[in-house]
CSV table of C-alpha atoms in Angstrom, one decimal:
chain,number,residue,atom,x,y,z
A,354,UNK,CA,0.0,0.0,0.0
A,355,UNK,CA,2.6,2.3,0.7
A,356,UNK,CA,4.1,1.8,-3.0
A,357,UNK,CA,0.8,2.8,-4.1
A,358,UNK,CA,0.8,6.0,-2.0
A,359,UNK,CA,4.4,7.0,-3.2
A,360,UNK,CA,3.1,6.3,-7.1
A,361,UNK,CA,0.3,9.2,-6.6
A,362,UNK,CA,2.6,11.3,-5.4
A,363,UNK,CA,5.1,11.0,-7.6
A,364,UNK,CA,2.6,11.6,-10.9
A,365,UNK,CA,0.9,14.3,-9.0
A,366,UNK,CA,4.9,15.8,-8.2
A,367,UNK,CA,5.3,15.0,-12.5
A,368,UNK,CA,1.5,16.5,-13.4
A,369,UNK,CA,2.7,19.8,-11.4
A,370,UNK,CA,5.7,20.3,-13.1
A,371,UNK,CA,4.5,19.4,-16.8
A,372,UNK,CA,1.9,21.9,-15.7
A,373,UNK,CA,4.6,24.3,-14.7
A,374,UNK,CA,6.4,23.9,-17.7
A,375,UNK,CA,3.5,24.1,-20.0
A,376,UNK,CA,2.8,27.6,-18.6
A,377,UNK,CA,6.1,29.4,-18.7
A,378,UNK,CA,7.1,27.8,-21.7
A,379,UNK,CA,4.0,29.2,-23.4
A,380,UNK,CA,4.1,32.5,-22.1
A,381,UNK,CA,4.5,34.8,-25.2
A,382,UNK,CA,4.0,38.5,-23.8
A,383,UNK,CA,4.7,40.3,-27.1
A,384,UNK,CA,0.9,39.9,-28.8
A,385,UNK,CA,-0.4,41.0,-25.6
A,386,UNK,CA,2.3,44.1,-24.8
A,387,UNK,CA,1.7,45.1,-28.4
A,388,UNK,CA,-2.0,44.7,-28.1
A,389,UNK,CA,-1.9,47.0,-25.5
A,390,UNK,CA,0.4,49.7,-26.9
A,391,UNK,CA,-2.1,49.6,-30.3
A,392,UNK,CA,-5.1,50.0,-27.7
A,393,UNK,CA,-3.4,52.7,-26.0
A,394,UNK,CA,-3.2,54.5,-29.3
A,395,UNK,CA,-6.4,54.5,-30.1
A,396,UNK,CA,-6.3,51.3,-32.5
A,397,UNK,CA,-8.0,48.4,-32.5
A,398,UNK,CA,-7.3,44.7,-33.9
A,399,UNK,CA,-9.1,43.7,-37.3
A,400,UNK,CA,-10.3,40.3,-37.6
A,401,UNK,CA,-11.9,40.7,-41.4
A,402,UNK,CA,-11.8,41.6,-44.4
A,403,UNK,CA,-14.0,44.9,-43.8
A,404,UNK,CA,-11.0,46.4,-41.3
A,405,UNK,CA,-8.7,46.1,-44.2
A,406,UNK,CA,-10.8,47.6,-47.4
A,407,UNK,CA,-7.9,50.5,-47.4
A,408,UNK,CA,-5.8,48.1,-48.7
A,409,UNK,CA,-7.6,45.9,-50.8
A,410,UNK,CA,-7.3,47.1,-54.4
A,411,UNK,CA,-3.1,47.5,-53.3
A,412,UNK,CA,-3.5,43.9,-52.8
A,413,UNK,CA,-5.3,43.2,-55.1
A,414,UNK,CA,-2.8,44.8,-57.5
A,415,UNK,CA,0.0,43.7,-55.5
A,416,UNK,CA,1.9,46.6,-54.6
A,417,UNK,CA,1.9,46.0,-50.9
A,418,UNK,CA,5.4,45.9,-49.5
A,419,UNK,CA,6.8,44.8,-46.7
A,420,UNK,CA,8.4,48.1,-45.3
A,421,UNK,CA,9.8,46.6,-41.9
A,422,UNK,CA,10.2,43.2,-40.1
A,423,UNK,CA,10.9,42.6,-36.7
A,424,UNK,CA,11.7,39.3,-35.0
A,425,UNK,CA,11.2,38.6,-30.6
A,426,UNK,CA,11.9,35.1,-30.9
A,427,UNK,CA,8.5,33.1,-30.6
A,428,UNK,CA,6.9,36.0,-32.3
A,429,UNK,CA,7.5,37.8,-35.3
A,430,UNK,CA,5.9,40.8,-37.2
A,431,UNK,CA,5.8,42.8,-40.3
A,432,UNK,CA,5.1,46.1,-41.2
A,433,UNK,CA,2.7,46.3,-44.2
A,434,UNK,CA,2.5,49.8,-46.4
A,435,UNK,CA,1.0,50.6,-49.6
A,436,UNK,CA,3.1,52.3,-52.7
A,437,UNK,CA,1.6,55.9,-51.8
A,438,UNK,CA,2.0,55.2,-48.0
A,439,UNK,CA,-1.8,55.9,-46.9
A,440,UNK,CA,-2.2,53.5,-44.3
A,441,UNK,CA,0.6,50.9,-42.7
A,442,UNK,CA,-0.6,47.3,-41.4
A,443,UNK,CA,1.5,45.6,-38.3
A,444,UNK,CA,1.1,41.8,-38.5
A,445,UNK,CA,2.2,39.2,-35.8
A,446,UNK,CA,2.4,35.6,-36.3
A,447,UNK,CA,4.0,33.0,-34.4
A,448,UNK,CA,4.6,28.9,-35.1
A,449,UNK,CA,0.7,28.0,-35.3
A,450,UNK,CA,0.0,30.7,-37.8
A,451,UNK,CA,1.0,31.1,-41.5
A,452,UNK,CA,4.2,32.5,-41.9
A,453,UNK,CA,4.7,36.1,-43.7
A,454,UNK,CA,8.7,35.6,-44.6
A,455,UNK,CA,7.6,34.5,-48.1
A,456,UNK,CA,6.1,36.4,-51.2
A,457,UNK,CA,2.4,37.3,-50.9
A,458,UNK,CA,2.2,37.9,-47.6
A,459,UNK,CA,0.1,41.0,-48.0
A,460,UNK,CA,-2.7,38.7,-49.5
A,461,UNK,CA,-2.8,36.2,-47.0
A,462,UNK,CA,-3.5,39.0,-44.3
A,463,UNK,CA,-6.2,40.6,-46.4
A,464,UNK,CA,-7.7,37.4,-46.9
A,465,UNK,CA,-7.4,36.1,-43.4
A,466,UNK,CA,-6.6,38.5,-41.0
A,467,UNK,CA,-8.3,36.1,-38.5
A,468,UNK,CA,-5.5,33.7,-38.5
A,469,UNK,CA,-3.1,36.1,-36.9
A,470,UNK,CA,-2.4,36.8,-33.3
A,471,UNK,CA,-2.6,40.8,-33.8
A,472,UNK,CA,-3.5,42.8,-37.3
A,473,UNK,CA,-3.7,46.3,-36.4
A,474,UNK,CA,-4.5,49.2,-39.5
A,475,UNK,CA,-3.2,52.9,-38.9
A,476,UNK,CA,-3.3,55.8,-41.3
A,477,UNK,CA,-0.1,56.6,-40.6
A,478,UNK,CA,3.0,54.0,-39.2
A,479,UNK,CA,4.2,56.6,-36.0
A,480,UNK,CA,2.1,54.6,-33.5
A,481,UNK,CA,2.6,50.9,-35.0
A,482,UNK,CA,6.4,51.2,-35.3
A,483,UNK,CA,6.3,53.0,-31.8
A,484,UNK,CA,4.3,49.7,-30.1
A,485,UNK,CA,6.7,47.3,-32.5
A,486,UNK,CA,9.8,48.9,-30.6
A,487,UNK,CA,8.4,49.0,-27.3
A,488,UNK,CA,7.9,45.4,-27.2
């Protein structure tokens, strides 16, 4: 019986410290601190297509550049702009989204902005590159 007793407490000593691990190793503050900054600004995330009609026919067209990246390890972002620099985008993704290093990226954030952990729309790029650096 006692071997019995020592085996719960040694998975509930291993279920604790999975748990543990689980948590901090998840633990990506960027999205949120970023979030927060965009908030503070007076922005708000877009989740559809409708939140990104400024860019559409640029994308459609595809003259939407990537003007700057920036890379804090689990999470990544981009800085989208059009060709007559009227509205910049800042884009996060991570592992479990689609990546934005290759071509077309613009296109697969105007046709899914959903999929992203932050997509944030600004008329001009002051306050987007301002929450980028902060983070």
């Amino acid at each position: 019986m006692k071997w019995l007793a020592g085996c719960v407490v040694l998975v509930a000593i291993a279920a604790f410290g999975v748990a543990i691990y689980v948590v901090l190793d998840n633990r990506d503050p960027v999205p949120g601190d970023i979030a927060a900054c965009t908030r503070r600004e007076g922005l708000s995330a877009v989740r559809s297509r409708d939140g990104l009609a400024a860019m559409r026919e640029d994308v459609l067209a595809g003259t939407v550049t990537v003007t700057r990246r920036w890379d804090w390890g689990k999470t990544k972002g981009a800085l989208l702009g059009g060709p007559r620099d009227d509205y910049a985008v800042l884009v996060l993704w991570n592992v479990g989204t689609p990546s934005l290093a290759a071509a077309r990226s613009a296109r697969r954030v105007y046709e899914r902005p959903a999929d992203f952990p932050l997509v944030v729309i600004e008329s001009e790029s002051r306050a987007l590159i301002a929450c980028a650096q902060s983070a």
